[in-house]
C-alpha atoms as one frame of an Amber mdcrd trajectory, in Angstrom:
protein
 -13.240 -21.550 -23.953 -12.566 -24.774 -22.090 -11.781 -27.063 -25.004  -9.631
 -24.799 -27.175  -8.829 -21.691 -25.160  -9.409 -18.354 -26.838  -9.211 -18.650
 -30.620  -9.625 -15.791 -33.064 -12.947 -17.173 -34.237 -14.221 -17.587 -30.706
 -13.161 -14.096 -29.683 -14.936 -12.601 -32.694 -18.084 -14.524 -31.733 -17.960
 -13.097 -28.208 -17.395  -9.622 -29.639 -20.352  -9.937 -32.018 -22.568 -11.198
 -29.213 -21.458  -8.330 -27.026 -22.148  -5.745 -29.733 -25.648  -7.146 -30.339
 -26.473  -7.358 -26.625 -25.375  -3.807 -25.928 -27.806  -2.522 -28.576 -30.732
  -3.966 -26.641 -32.519  -2.845 -23.477 -32.297  -6.369 -22.031 -30.123  -6.036
 -18.942 -29.769  -9.807 -18.593 -28.324 -10.122 -22.088 -26.047  -7.156 -21.525
 -24.914  -8.649 -18.225 -24.024 -11.960 -19.849 -22.245 -10.266 -22.748 -20.147
  -8.071 -20.442 -19.199 -11.069 -18.313 -18.269 -13.030 -21.425 -15.950 -10.308
 -22.676 -14.429  -9.954 -19.196 -13.618 -13.668 -19.128 -12.088 -13.507 -22.615
  -9.873 -10.621 -21.538  -8.774 -12.509 -18.434  -7.832 -15.580 -20.436  -5.871
 -13.337 -22.783  -4.332 -11.655 -19.691  -5.441  -8.273 -21.008  -6.150  -6.965
 -17.533  -6.605  -3.334 -18.499  -9.345  -4.183 -20.968 -10.915  -6.611 -18.483
 -11.154  -3.742 -16.031 -13.046  -1.683 -18.605 -15.773  -4.344 -18.629 -15.902
  -4.238 -14.830 -16.587  -0.514 -15.174 -19.363  -1.229 -17.681 -20.952  -3.734
 -15.348 -20.772  -1.224 -12.491 -22.790   1.223 -14.585 -25.346  -1.495 -15.282
 -25.532  -2.378 -11.567 -26.074   1.259 -10.619 -29.282   1.234 -12.622 -30.629
  -1.940 -10.986 -31.402  -3.166  -7.510 -30.036  -6.641  -8.209 -28.016  -8.245
  -5.414 -26.749 -11.295  -7.370 -25.501  -8.993 -10.131 -23.726  -6.803  -7.587
 -22.094  -9.861  -6.042 -20.797 -10.834  -9.480 -19.423  -7.328  -9.861 -17.671
  -7.615  -6.484 -16.167 -10.927  -7.507 -14.879  -9.393 -10.731 -13.405  -6.498
  -8.795 -11.653  -8.963  -6.473  -9.952 -10.572  -9.447  -9.096  -7.157 -10.872
  -7.445  -6.054  -7.638  -5.448  -9.283  -7.516  -3.993  -9.012 -10.998  -2.944
  -5.430 -10.218  -1.036  -6.655  -7.169  -3.443  -5.188  -4.617  -3.881  -8.278
  -2.490  -5.415  -6.781   0.645  -8.180  -5.179  -1.415  -8.710  -8.362  -3.419
  -8.964 -10.492  -0.283 -11.444  -8.096   1.333 -13.723  -8.210  -1.708 -13.532
 -12.013  -1.939 -14.461 -12.361   1.731 -17.354  -9.945   1.243 -18.967 -12.181
  -1.388 -18.203 -15.428   0.429 -19.788 -14.089   3.614 -22.887 -12.618   1.949
 -26.161 -14.467   2.654 -26.766 -14.760  -1.090 -23.143 -15.565  -1.847 -23.806
 -19.302  -1.992 -26.396 -18.912  -4.751 -25.669 -19.809  -8.352 -24.963 -16.427
  -9.916 -25.509 -15.466 -13.526 -21.829 -15.334 -14.389 -21.688 -19.106 -13.954
 -23.694 -19.423 -17.163 -20.773 -17.804 -18.980 -17.797 -19.132 -17.054 -19.365
 -22.526 -16.261 -17.396 -22.463 -13.002 -18.854 -22.015  -9.537 -18.057 -18.566
  -8.197 -17.642 -19.816  -4.604 -14.860 -22.144  -5.702 -13.208 -19.419  -7.782
 -13.375 -16.929  -4.904 -11.818 -19.419  -2.513  -9.016 -19.859  -5.021  -8.460
 -16.122  -5.415  -8.427 -15.706  -1.636  -5.949 -18.585  -1.260  -3.564 -16.871
  -3.663  -3.995 -13.580  -1.788  -3.175 -15.282   1.511   0.034 -16.717   0.087
   1.044 -13.292  -1.183   0.307 -11.857   2.260   2.768 -14.216   3.939   0.245
 -16.782   5.156   1.218 -19.955   3.253  -0.390 -22.399   5.704  -3.734 -20.597
   5.506  -3.394 -20.364   1.725  -2.784 -24.088   1.352  -5.715 -24.949   3.639
  -8.055 -22.777   1.579  -6.711 -24.224  -1.683  -7.534 -27.698  -0.373 -11.021
 -26.472   0.481 -11.480 -25.046  -3.023 -10.567 -28.427  -4.539 -12.923 -30.255
  -2.182 -15.824 -27.935  -2.990 -14.878 -28.112  -6.687 -15.728 -31.823  -6.704
 -19.333 -30.907  -5.907 -19.722 -28.985  -9.172 -19.124 -29.496 -12.883 -15.903
 -30.558 -14.571 -14.898 -27.034 -15.460 -15.120 -25.846 -11.865 -12.615 -28.390
 -10.593 -10.238 -27.705 -13.486 -10.292 -23.969 -12.729  -9.759 -24.613  -9.014
  -6.775 -26.852  -9.703  -5.027 -25.124 -12.612  -5.445 -21.468 -11.685  -5.343
 -21.654  -7.908  -4.564 -24.871  -6.041  -1.568 -26.126  -8.025   0.231 -22.740
  -8.036  -0.335 -22.326  -4.291   1.029 -25.822  -3.643   4.112 -25.132  -5.768
   4.692 -21.715  -4.167   4.583 -23.490  -0.799   7.082 -26.075  -2.020   4.552
 -28.910  -1.741   5.641 -30.735  -4.882   4.052 -34.041  -3.854   0.666 -32.422
  -3.359   1.090 -30.444  -6.568   1.860 -33.670  -8.444  -1.306 -35.301  -7.085
  -3.374 -32.301  -8.096  -1.756 -32.194 -11.551  -2.692 -35.856 -12.084  -6.234
 -35.040 -10.975  -6.368 -32.098 -13.374  -5.187 -34.208 -16.314  -7.619 -37.009
 -15.471 -10.574 -34.683 -14.992  -9.862 -32.632 -18.120  -9.554 -35.803 -20.205
 -12.796 -37.206 -18.786 -14.755 -34.117 -19.828 -12.879 -33.393 -23.065 -11.513
 -30.073 -21.769  -8.423 -29.829 -23.961  -7.557 -26.319 -22.794  -7.213 -27.519
 -19.213  -5.403 -30.668 -20.342  -2.719 -28.403 -21.786  -2.321 -26.750 -18.381
  -1.870 -30.149 -16.781   0.710 -31.159 -19.364   2.710 -27.954 -18.833   2.686
 -28.408 -15.060   3.749 -32.047 -15.366   6.652 -31.196 -17.679   7.726 -28.512
 -15.228   7.856 -31.006 -12.363   9.514 -33.727 -14.429  12.318 -31.471 -15.711
  13.158 -29.842 -12.384  15.966 -27.312 -12.327  17.488 -28.838 -15.460  14.807
 -27.224 -17.596  16.294 -24.481 -19.786  13.406 -23.766 -22.144   9.808 -23.910
 -20.979   7.556 -26.386 -22.867   4.780 -23.989 -23.810   1.641 -25.382 -25.466
   1.584 -25.351 -29.253  -0.938 -22.508 -29.093   0.798 -19.462 -27.614  -2.375
 -17.380 -27.422  -2.663 -18.102 -23.681  -0.665 -15.303 -22.034  -2.365 -15.924
 -18.692  -0.335 -19.127 -18.605   2.836 -17.174 -19.329   2.368 -14.932 -16.290
   1.624 -17.824 -13.960   4.252 -20.295 -15.133   6.885 -17.540 -14.978   6.419
 -17.529 -11.190   7.149 -21.253 -10.994  10.386 -21.770 -12.909  13.294 -19.649
 -14.144  12.947 -21.084 -17.653   9.398 -19.740 -17.914  10.516 -16.219 -16.972
  11.514 -15.691 -20.608  11.634 -12.550 -22.726   7.859 -12.560 -23.221   7.146
 -12.779 -19.486   9.808 -10.167 -18.748   8.325  -7.778 -21.306   4.872  -8.155
 -19.755   6.335  -7.478 -16.315   8.304  -4.430 -17.391   5.480  -2.848 -19.390
   2.948  -3.149 -16.578   0.837  -5.766 -18.350   1.174  -8.248 -15.481   1.690
  -6.300 -12.235   0.846  -9.201  -9.917   3.688 -11.424 -11.147   6.232  -8.691
 -11.936   8.352  -8.948  -8.731   8.825 -12.691  -9.138   9.439 -12.526 -12.891
  12.164  -9.910 -12.364  13.647 -11.988  -9.550  13.696 -15.193 -11.571  15.198
 -13.439 -14.590  17.909 -11.968 -12.369  18.524 -15.346 -10.761  18.817 -16.993
 -14.170  21.345 -14.365 -15.324  23.270 -14.683 -12.055  23.745 -18.419 -12.587
  24.997 -17.754 -16.127  27.643 -15.161 -15.084  31.284 -15.893 -15.774  33.486
 -16.075 -12.663  34.679 -12.625 -11.627  32.063 -10.736 -13.660  31.618  -7.912
 -11.139  29.669  -5.695 -13.529  27.258  -8.512 -14.332  26.794  -9.250 -10.646
  26.058  -5.596  -9.937  23.397  -5.603 -12.686  21.812  -8.669 -11.090  21.849
  -6.939  -7.723  20.178  -3.835  -9.177  17.382  -5.898 -10.730  16.820  -7.791
  -7.475  16.570  -4.486  -5.643  13.977  -3.396  -8.215  12.019  -6.611  -7.690
  12.165  -6.189  -3.911  10.884  -2.633  -4.181   7.942  -3.803  -6.284   7.108
  -6.565  -3.810   7.142  -4.107  -0.932   4.970  -1.704  -2.884   2.427  -4.482
  -3.308   2.655  -5.338   0.399   3.336  -8.907  -0.715   5.530 -10.725   1.833
   5.316 -13.843  -0.358   7.303 -12.162  -3.124   9.258 -10.002  -0.669  10.790
 -13.009   1.117  11.924 -14.531  -2.170  13.388 -11.251  -3.422  15.116 -10.532
  -0.100  16.601 -14.053   0.008  17.980 -13.788  -3.517  19.329 -10.285  -2.926
  20.911 -11.326   0.378  22.660 -14.204  -1.409  24.093 -11.783  -3.974  25.214
  -9.398  -1.225  26.869 -12.322   0.518  28.709 -13.144  -2.708  29.899  -9.550
  -2.907  31.295  -9.748   0.608  28.516  -7.741   2.276  27.415 -10.337   4.811
  26.241  -7.867   7.449  24.103  -5.969   4.962  22.665  -9.247   3.700  21.662
 -10.294   7.210  20.189  -6.867   8.006  18.107  -7.061   4.820  16.776 -10.589
   5.201  16.308 -11.016   8.954  13.279  -8.712   9.415  11.484 -10.138   6.382
  11.989 -13.690   7.635  10.932 -12.693  11.149   7.647 -11.400   9.777   6.516
 -14.952   8.984   4.376 -16.390  11.772   3.557 -19.538   9.768   4.896 -21.612
   6.900   8.108 -22.587   8.676   8.225 -25.869   6.744   7.778 -24.194   3.357
  10.642 -24.032   0.889  10.946 -20.240   0.926  10.979 -19.828   4.709  13.469
 -22.670   5.137  15.752 -21.252   2.432  15.735 -17.854   4.147  16.453 -19.463
   7.526  19.347 -21.460   6.084  20.909 -18.350   4.540  20.504 -16.404   7.780
  22.301 -19.204   9.605  25.218 -18.864   7.194  25.271 -15.099   7.676  25.130
 -15.213  11.493
């Protein structure tokens, strides 16, 4: 899992182990097998199938009075709510486990994931906070996850950095911090021979090095890592390619869909020929779709980005008053993060529209 990612051979091994475990009456073996399949599905970004294993574990928990197992189930549900774009529910579940008296114990799922659940939950909660329009709180918790990650094994820190801390830093516009964390990820992954996580570090570094000039995202040679597709598509227009757009439009990646649609629209807007009114109207329609999705998720993080992009298009169409009326209340809803890239960009556009 951590050296190669999910290969066909590895997936078949997990599936065989799961099939054998589920034929037994050993709840511990069944627990481990279910968790293993859940992790495989997450890495393959097959969130619907991952949720089916959460349901299986819930059935197993109902038959046992096992608090650690129930805490694992709650953690899995937190992740499941997040990937469906239900951030308030995800955050509530993460806090429930973190606050539980037994939440600091080493839980059984760690034997499968090899990553400390407390670090992973902090990371999930940090991402939720950013989505909920609390970038300063999100960044503080991401820092905490990295700090705690140092106290555990090599895998734990790699997960904390690649899946949670680096994205939060980049969403906040903290490129310097993201660069430091990317270097740490590459160094740590190399030290422990974790080639899968090294590939994440390489992709992040290429993204930073290329900047806005990047036109085609440098995906790893192994494209069987769709979880990376969903995440990277929220970080650069070039990564919001046809594959990411298809996943967003077919409901395979609800959490990232508003931003993928926005970035695709933004990319097409920049490519429009001068005077292409029909093309501009199509861009506007897609941005309105993205904004509607963000609002449906109650995700001010995505909503501010979508509203800023849509307001810029409205401004270009000569609808300055409508642009201001759209963007002003979204920007006003931010009580923190005033030095983040998104909030500053919205403020600058509002100043132009005043």
